[in-house]
Short mmCIF file of C-alpha atoms (C1' of nucleotides) in Angstrom, two decimals:
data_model
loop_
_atom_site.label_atom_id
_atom_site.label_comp_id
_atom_site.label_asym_id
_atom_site.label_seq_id
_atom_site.Cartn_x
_atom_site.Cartn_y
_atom_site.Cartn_z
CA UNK A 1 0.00 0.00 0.00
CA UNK A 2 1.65 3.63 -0.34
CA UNK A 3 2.27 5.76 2.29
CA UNK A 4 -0.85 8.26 0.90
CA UNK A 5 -3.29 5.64 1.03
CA UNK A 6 -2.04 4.40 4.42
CA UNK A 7 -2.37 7.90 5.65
CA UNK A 8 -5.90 8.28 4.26
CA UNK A 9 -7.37 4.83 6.65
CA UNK A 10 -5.44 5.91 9.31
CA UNK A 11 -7.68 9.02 9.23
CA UNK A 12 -10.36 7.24 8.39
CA UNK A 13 -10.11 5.02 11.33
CA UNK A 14 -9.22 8.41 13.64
CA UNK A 15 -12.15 10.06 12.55
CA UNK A 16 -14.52 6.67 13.49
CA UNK A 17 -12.80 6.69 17.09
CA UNK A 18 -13.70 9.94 17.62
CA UNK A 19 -17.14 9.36 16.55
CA UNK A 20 -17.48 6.61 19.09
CA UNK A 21 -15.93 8.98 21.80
CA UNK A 22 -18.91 11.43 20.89
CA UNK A 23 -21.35 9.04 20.79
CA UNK A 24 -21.90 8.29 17.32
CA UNK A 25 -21.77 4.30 16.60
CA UNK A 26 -20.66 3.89 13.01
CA UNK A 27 -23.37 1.80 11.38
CA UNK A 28 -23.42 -1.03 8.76
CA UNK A 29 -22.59 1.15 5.91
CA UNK A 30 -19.69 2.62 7.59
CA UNK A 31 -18.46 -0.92 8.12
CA UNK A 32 -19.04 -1.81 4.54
CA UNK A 33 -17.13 1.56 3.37
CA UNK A 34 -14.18 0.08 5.53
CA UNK A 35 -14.52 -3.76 3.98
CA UNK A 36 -14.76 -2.33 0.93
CA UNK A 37 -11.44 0.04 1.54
CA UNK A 38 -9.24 -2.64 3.14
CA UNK A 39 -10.56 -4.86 0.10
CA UNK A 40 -8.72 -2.45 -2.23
CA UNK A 41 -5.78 -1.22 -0.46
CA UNK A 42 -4.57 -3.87 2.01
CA UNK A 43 -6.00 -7.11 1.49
CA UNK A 44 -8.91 -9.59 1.70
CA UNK A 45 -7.32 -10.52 5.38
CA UNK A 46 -7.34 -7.46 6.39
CA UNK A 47 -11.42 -7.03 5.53
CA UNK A 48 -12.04 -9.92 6.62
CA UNK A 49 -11.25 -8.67 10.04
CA UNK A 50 -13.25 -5.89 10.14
CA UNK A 51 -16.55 -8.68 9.78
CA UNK A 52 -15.41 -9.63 13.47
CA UNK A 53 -15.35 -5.76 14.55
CA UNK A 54 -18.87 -5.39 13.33
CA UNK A 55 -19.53 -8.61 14.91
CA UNK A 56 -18.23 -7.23 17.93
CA UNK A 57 -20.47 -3.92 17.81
CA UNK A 58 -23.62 -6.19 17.60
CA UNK A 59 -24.01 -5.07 13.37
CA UNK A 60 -25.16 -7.41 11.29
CA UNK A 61 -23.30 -7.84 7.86
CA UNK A 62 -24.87 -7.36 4.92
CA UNK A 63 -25.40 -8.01 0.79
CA UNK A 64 -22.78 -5.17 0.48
CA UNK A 65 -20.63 -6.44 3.07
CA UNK A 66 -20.15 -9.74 1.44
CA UNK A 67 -20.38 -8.69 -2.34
CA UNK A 68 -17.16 -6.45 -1.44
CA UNK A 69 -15.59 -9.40 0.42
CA UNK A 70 -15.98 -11.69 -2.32
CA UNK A 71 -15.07 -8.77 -5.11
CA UNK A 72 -11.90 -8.15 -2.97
CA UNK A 73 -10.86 -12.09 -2.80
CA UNK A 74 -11.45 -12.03 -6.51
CA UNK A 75 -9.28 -8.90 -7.10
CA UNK A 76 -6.19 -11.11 -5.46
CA UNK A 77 -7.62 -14.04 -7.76
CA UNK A 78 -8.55 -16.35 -4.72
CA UNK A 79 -11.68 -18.26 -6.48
CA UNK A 80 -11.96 -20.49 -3.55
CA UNK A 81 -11.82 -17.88 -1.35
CA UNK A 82 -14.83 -16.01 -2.92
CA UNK A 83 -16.74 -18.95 -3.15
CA UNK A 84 -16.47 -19.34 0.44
CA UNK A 85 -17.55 -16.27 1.45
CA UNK A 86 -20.69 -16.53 -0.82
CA UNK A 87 -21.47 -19.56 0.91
CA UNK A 88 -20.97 -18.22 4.30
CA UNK A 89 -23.25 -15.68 3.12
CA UNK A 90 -25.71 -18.20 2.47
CA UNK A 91 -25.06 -20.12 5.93
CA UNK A 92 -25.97 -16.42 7.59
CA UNK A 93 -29.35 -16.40 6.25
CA UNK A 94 -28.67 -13.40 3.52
CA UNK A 95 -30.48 -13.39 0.23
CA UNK A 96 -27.48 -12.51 -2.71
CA UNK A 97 -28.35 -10.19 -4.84
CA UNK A 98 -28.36 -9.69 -8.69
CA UNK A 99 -24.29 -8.20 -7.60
CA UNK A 100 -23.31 -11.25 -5.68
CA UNK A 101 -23.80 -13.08 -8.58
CA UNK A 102 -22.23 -10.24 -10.81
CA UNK A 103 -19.26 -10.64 -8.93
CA UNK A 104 -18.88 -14.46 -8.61
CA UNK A 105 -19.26 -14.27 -12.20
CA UNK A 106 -16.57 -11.68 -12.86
CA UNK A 107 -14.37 -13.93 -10.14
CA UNK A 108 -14.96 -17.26 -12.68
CA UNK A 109 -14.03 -15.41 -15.90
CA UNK A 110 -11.29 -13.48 -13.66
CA UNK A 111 -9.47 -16.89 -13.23
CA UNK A 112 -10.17 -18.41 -16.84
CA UNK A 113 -13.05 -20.75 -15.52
CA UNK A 114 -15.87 -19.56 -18.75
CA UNK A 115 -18.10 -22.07 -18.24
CA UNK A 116 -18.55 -22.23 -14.84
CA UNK A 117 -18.92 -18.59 -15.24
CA UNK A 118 -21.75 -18.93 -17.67
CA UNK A 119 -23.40 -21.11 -15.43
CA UNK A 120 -23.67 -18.46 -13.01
CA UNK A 121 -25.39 -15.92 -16.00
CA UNK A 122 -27.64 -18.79 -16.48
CA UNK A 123 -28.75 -19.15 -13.16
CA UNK A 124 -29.61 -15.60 -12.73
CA UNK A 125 -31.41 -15.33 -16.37
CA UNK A 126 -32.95 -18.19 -14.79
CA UNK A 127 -33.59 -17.24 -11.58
CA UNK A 128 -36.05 -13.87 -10.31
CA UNK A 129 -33.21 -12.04 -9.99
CA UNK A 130 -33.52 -9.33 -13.20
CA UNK A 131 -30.05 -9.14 -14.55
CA UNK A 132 -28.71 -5.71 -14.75
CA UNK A 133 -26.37 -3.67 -17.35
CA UNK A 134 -23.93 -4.44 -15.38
CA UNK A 135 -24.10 -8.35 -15.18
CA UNK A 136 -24.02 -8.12 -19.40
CA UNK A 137 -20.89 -5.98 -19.48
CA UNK A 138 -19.34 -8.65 -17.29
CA UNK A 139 -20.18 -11.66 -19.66
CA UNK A 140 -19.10 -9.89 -22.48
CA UNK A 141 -15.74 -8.75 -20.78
CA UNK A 142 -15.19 -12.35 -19.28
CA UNK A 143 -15.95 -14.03 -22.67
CA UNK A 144 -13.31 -11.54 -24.44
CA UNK A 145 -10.76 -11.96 -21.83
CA UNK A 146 -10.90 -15.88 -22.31
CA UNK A 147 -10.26 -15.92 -25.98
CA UNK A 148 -14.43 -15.50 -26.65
CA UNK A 149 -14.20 -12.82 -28.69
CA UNK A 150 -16.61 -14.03 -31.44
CA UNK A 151 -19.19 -15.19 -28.77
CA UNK A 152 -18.83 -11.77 -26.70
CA UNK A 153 -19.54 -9.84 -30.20
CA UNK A 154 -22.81 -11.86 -31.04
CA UNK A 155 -24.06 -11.49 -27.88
CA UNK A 156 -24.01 -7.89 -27.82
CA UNK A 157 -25.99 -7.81 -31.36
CA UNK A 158 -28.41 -10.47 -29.68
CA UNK A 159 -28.82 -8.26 -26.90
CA UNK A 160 -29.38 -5.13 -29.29
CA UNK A 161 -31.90 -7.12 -30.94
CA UNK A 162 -34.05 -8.15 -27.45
CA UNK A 163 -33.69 -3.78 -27.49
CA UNK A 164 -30.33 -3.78 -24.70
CA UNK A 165 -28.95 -0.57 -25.37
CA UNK A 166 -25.66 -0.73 -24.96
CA UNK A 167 -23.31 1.59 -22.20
CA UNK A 168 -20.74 3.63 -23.29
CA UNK A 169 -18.59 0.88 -21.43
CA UNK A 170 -20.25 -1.59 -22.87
CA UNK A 171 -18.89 -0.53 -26.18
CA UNK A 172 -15.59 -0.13 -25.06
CA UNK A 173 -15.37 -3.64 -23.38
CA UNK A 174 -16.41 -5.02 -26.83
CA UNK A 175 -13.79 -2.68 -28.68
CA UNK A 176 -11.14 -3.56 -26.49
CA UNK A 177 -11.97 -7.44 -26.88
CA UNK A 178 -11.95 -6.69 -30.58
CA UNK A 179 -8.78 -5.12 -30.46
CA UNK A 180 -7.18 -7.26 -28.22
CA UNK A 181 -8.04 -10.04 -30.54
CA UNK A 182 -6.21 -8.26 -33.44
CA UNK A 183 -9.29 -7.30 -35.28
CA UNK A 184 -8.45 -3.59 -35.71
CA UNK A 185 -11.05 -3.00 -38.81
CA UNK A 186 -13.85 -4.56 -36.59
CA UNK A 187 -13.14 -2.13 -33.36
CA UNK A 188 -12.96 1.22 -36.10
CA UNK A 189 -16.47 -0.34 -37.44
CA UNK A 190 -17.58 -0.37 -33.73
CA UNK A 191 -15.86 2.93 -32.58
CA UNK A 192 -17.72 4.53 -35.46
CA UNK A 193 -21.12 2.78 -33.84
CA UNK A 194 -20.91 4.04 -30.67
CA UNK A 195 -20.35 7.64 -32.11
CA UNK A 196 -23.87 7.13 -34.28
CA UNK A 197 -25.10 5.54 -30.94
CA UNK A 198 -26.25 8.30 -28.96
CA UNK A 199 -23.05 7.93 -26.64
CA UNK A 200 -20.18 10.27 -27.14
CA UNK A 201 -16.86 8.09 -27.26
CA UNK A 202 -14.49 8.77 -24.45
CA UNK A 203 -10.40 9.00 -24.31
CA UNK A 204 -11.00 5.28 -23.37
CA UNK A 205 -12.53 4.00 -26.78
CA UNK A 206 -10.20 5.86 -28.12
CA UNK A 207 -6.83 5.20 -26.56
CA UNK A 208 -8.13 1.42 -26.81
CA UNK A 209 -8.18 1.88 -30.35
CA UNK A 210 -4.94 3.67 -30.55
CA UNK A 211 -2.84 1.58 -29.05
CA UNK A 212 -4.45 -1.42 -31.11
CA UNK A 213 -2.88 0.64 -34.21
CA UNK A 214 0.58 0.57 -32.44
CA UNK A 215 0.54 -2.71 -31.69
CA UNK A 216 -0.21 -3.93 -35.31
CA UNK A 217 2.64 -1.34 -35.74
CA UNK A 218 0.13 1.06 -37.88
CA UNK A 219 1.91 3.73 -36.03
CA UNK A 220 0.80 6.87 -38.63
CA UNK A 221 -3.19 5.59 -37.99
CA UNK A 222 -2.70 5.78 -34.38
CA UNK A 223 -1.34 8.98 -34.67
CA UNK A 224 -4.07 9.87 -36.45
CA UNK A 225 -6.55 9.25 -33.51
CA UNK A 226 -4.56 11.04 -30.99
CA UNK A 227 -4.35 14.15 -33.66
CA UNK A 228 -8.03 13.55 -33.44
CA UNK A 229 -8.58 13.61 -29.72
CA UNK A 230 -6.49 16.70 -29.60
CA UNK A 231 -8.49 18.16 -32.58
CA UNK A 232 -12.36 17.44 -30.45
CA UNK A 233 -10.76 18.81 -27.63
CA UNK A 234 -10.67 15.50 -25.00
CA UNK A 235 -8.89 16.03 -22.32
CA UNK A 236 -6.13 13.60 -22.19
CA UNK A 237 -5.27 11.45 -18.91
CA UNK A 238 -1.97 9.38 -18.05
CA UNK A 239 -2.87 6.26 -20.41
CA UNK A 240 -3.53 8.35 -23.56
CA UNK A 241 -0.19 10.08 -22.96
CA UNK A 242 1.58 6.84 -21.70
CA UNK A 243 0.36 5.51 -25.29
CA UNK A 244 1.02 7.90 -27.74
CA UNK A 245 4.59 8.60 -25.74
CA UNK A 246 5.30 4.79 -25.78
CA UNK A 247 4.55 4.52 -29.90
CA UNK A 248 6.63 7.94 -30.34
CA UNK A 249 9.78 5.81 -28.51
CA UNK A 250 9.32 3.08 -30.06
CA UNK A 251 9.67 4.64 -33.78
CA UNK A 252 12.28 7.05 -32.48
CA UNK A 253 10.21 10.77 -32.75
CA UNK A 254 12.17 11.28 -29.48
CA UNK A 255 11.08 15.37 -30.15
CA UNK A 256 7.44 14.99 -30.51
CA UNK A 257 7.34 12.16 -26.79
CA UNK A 258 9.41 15.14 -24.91
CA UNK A 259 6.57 17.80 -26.20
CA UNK A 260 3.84 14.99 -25.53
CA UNK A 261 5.63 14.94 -21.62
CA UNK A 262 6.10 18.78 -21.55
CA UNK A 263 2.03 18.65 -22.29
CA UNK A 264 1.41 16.12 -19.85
CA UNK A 265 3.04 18.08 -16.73
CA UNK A 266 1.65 21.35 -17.95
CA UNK A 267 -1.48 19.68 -17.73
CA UNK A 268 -1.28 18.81 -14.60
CA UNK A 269 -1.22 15.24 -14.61
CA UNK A 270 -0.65 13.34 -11.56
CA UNK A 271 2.64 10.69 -12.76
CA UNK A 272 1.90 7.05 -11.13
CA UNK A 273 4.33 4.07 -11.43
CA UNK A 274 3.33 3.56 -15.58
CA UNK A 275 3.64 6.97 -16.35
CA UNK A 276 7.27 7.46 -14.16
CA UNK A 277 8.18 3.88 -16.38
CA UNK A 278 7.10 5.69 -19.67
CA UNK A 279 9.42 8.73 -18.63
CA UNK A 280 12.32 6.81 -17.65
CA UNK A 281 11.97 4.34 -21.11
CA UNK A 282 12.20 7.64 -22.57
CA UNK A 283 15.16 9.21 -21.15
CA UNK A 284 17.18 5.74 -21.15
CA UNK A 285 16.70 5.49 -25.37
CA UNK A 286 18.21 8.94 -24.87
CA UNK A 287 21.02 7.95 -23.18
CA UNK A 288 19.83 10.85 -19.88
CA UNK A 289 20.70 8.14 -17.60
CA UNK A 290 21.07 10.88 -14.68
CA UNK A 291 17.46 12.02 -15.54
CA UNK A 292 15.82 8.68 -15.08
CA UNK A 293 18.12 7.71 -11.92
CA UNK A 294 16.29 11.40 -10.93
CA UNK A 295 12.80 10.06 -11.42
CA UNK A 296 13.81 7.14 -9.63
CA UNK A 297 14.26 9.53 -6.53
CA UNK A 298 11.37 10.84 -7.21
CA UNK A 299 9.06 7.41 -7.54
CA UNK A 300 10.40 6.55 -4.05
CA UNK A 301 9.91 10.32 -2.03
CA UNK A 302 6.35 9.85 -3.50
CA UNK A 303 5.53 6.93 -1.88
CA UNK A 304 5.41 4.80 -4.89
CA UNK A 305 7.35 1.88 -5.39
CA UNK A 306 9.44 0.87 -8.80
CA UNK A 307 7.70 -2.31 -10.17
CA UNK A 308 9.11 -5.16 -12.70
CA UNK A 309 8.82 -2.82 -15.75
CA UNK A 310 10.73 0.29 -14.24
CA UNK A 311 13.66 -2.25 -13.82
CA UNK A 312 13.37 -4.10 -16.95
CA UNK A 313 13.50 -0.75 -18.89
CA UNK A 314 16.37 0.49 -16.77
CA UNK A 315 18.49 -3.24 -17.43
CA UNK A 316 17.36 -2.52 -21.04
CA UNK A 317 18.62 0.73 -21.41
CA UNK A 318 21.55 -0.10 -19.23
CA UNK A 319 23.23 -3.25 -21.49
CA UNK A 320 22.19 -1.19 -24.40
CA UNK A 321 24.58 1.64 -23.50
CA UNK A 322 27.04 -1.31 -22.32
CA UNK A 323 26.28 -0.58 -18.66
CA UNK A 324 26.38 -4.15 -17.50
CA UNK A 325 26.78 -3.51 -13.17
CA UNK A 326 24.71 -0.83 -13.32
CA UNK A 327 21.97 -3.07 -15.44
CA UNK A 328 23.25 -6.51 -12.92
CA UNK A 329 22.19 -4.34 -9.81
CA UNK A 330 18.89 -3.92 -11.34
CA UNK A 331 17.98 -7.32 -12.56
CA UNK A 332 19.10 -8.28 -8.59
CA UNK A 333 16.50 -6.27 -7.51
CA UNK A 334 13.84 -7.91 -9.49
CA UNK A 335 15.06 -11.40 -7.84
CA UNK A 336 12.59 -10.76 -5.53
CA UNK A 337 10.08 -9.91 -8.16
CA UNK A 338 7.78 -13.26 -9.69
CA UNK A 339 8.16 -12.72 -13.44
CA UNK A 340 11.34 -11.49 -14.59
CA UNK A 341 11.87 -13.60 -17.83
CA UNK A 342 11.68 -10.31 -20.14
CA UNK A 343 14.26 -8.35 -17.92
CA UNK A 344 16.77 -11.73 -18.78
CA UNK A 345 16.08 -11.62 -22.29
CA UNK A 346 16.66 -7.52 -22.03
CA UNK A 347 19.76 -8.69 -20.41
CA UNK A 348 21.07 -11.15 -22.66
CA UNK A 349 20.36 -8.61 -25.82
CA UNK A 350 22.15 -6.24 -24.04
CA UNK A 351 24.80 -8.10 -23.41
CA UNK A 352 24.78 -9.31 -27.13
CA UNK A 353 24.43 -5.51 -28.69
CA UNK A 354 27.75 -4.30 -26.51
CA UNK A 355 29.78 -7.19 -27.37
CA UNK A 356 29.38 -9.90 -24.62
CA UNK A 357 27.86 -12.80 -26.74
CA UNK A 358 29.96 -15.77 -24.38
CA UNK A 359 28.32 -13.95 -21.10
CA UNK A 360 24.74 -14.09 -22.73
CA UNK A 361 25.57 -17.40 -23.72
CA UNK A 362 25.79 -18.37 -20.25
CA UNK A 363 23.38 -16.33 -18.77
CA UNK A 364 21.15 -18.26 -21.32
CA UNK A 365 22.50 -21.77 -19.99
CA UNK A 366 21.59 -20.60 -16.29
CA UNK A 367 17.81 -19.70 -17.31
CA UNK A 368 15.28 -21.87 -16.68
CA UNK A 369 12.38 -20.55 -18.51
CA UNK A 370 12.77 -19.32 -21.85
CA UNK A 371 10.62 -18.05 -24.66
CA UNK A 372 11.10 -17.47 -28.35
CA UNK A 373 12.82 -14.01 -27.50
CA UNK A 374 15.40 -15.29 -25.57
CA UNK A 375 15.91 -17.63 -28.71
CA UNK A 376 15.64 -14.89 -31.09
CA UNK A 377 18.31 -12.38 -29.23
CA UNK A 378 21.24 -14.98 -29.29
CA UNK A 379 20.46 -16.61 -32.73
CA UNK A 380 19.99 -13.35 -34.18
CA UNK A 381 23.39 -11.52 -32.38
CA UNK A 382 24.95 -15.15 -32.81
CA UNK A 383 24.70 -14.64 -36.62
CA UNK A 384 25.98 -10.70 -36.52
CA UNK A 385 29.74 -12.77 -35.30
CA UNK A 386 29.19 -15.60 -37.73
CA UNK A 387 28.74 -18.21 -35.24
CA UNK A 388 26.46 -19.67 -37.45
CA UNK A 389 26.75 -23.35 -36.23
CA UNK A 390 25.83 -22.20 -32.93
CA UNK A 391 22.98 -20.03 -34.24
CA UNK A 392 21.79 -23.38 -36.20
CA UNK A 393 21.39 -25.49 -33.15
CA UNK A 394 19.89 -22.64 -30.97
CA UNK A 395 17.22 -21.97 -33.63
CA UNK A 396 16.58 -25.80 -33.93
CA UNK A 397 16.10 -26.31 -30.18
CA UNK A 398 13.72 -23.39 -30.12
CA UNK A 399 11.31 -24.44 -32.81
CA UNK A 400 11.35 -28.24 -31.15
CA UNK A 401 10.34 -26.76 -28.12
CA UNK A 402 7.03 -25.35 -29.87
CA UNK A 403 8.65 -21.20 -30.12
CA UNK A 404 7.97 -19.35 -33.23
CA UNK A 405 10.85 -17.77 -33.96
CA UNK A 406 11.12 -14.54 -36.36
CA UNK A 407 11.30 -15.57 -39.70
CA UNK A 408 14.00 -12.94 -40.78
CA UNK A 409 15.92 -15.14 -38.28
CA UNK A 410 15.36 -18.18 -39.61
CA UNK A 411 16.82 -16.78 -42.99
CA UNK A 412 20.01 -15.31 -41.36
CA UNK A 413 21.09 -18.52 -40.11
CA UNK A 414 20.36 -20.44 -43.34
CA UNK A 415 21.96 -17.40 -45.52
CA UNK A 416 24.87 -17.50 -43.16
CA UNK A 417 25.32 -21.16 -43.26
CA UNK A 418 25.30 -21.27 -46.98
CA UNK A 419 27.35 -18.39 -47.49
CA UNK A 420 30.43 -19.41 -45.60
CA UNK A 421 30.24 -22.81 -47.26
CA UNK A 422 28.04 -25.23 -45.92
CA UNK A 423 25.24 -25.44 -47.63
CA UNK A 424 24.82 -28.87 -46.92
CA UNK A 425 24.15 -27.63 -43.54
CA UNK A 426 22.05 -25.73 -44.47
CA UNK A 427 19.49 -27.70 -46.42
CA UNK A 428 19.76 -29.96 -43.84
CA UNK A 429 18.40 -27.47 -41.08
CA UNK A 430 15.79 -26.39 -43.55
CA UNK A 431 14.49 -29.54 -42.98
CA UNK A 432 14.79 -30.28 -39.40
CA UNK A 433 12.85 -27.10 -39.15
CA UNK A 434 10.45 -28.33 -41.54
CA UNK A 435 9.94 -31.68 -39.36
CA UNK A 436 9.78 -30.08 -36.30
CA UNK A 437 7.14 -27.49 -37.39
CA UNK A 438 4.79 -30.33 -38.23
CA UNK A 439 5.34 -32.50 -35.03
CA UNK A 440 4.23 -29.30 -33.34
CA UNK A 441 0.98 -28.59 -35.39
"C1'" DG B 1 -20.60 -2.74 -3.76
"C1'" DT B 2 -19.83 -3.83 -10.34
"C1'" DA B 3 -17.80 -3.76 -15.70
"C1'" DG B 4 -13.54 -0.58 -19.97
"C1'" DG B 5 -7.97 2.08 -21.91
"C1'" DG B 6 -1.59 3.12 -20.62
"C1'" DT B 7 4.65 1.38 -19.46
"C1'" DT B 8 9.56 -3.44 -21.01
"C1'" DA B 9 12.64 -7.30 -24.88
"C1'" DG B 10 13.90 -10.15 -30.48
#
DNA sequence: GTAGGGTTAG
């Protein structure tokens, strides 16, 4: 939790002692306000607890007391956990309600259990309870989150046709589904809908949309719609600038991200962790190394904390410059961190681009997870030194183990091989590959 | 009390 929102409940909680000092007993929905609090900034634990302190003041929990308990075990994805609570809910003799459901819904598609999750939208179609807005947004966000996309987008049009009219968020669940799904045409068509629809689009359909362009690397149409934005006069928040910034990196208009950050402060935006790790990404493809060491003061006196992207940027843009302590201290601190596979293969590029192929190649030995950009890193830097035969057996070993590997890759090995005289070699990999492409169909 | 968008690597 940071130190603000520690501050915050511990004047929360003041402010309820004193009440009880003057006589005022804080009531069921002052509990529920705390549940619901301690839900979202400590943990389920924590609101757990505070069932006993109502217990204690003779208050009955209620619908809203348990529909928070179970949203906030769902939150820290403990399924059996909410399911618990809903039937201890059950055990105490209160009704759930049309949100209970909601939310045990949202917890099944929340931990990639679909069906059981339609089960539950069954039940309450089937059951008195009415289903609200609400409890459709959910299905069609749960059935685009687990790969549903198709489903998700025929059920809103069979919802439009039983006369559902559709939320602003509703549209932007289904747009963001689409997107995510790599169906960019499809989430314009449906941008365009929403704008005939009676709802005015907000920076959230469109920054979905936008970064759906950079991702499909359409980075002059996503420019487009943030020229756009600017042109109808939306007021732009952390995530459209964190976007647009991250796309202008990433294609190197290093000019146009610092006015985009000039904007953003003169604007008065509030920087949390993303937007410090957007900054600092920044500033290291510049080489200001001393600037984003700065912001890394300033992520800490703020009483935020520096997750497992601000590290992997900083290891990035560390090797890169052929920093390797500097970027070692950093991957250390990330040790303690759960996923740090794309900080390695940062690493091991890093160490590749400034020279060190032998100390990725070990660092490589040492990992134990890998994916097809570790692969692609050392085949592809292996080839830049002509250590084609290593490159050869590397690329082999990744496509056996199911990667995809770039195909650009795959063609500098076999163009190397052939061109320093062993074509035999080559032709022969061509086919491994070939094999071991079709075992893995 | 609920549902939607942003940052890292080949």
């Amino acid at each position: 939790m940071c130190t603000f929102a520690a501050q915050q409940l511990e004047k929360a909680e003041a402010v309820i002692i004193d009440a009880i000092r003057l006589g005022v007993l804080p009531d069921v929905v002052t509990y529920n306000t705390l549940v619901s609090t301690y839900c979202r900034l400590v943990g389920i634990d924590a609101a757990y607890s505070i069932l006993y302190r109502m217990r204690e003041a003779g208050i009955n929990p209620d619908v809203i007391t348990y529909n928070s308990l179970i949203a906030g075990a769902a939150k820290h994805c403990s399924l059996s956990r909410s399911l618990d609570l809903f039937d201890e809910m059950l055990q105490m003799g209160i009704p759930p309600d049309v949100w209970s459901y909601n939310t045990l819904m949202h917890c099944f598609f929340k931990v990639g259990k679909p069906d059981e999750a339609n089960r539950v939208f069954r039940d309450i179609i089937l059951s008195n309870l009415s289903p609200c807005a609400a409890t459709y947004n959910i299905v069609i966000n749960g059935l685009c989150k687990n790969g549903y996309t198709g489903n998700a987008f025929m059920l809103f049009r069979n919802l439009q046709h039983h006369g559902f009219i559709p939320q602003l968020v509703t549209y932007n669940i289904l747009i963001n589904g689409l997107c995510k799904s790599g169906r960019l045409g499809a989430a314009r068509r449906i941008l365009k809908e929403l704008g005939e629809s009676g709802n005015v689009p907000n920076a959230i359909s469109y920054t979905t949309v936008m970064k759906c362009c950079f991702r499909s690397r359409k980075f002059e149409q996503g420019l487009e719609i943030f020229a756009e934005m600017k042109s109808k006069g939306y007021t732009f928040d952390a995530f459209t600038y964190c976007t647009a910034i991250g796309a202008l990196v990433k294609i190197g208009r290093i000019k146009e991200a610092n006015e985009c950050i000039e904007q953003m402060v003169k604007n008065g935006i509030e920087l949390d962790i993303v937007s410090y790790n957007t900054l600092i990404n920044l500033y290291c493809k510049e080489g200001k190394f001393e600037d984003a060491y700065m912001l890394l003061d300033e992520i800490e006196k703020g009483g935020l904390e520096c997750d497992k992207y601000t590290h992997t940027i900083l290891i990035d843009g560390l090797c890169k410059a052929g920093n390797i302590d500097g970027a070692l201290q950093h991957l250390k601190c990330m040790d303690r961190l759960d996923s740090n596979l794309v900080a390695y293969n940062c690493f091991i590029d890093g160490l590749c681009k400034s020279g060190h192929i032998d100390y990725a190649m070990r660092v490589f030995e040492s990992m134990e997870v890998k994916d097809s950009f570790t692969y692609t890193s050392l085949v592809h830097n292996l080839c830049k030194v002509r250590r084609f035969h290593s490159a050869s057996k590397l690329l082999l070993s990744c496509i056996r183990g199911g990667m995809k590997i770039l195909k650009s890759t795959q063609r500098a090995v076999l163009r190397g091989l052939r061109s320093s005289g062993f074509s035999r070699q080559a032709k022969r990999l061509k086919s491994k590959i070939r094999l071991a492409k079709i075992l893995h169909c």
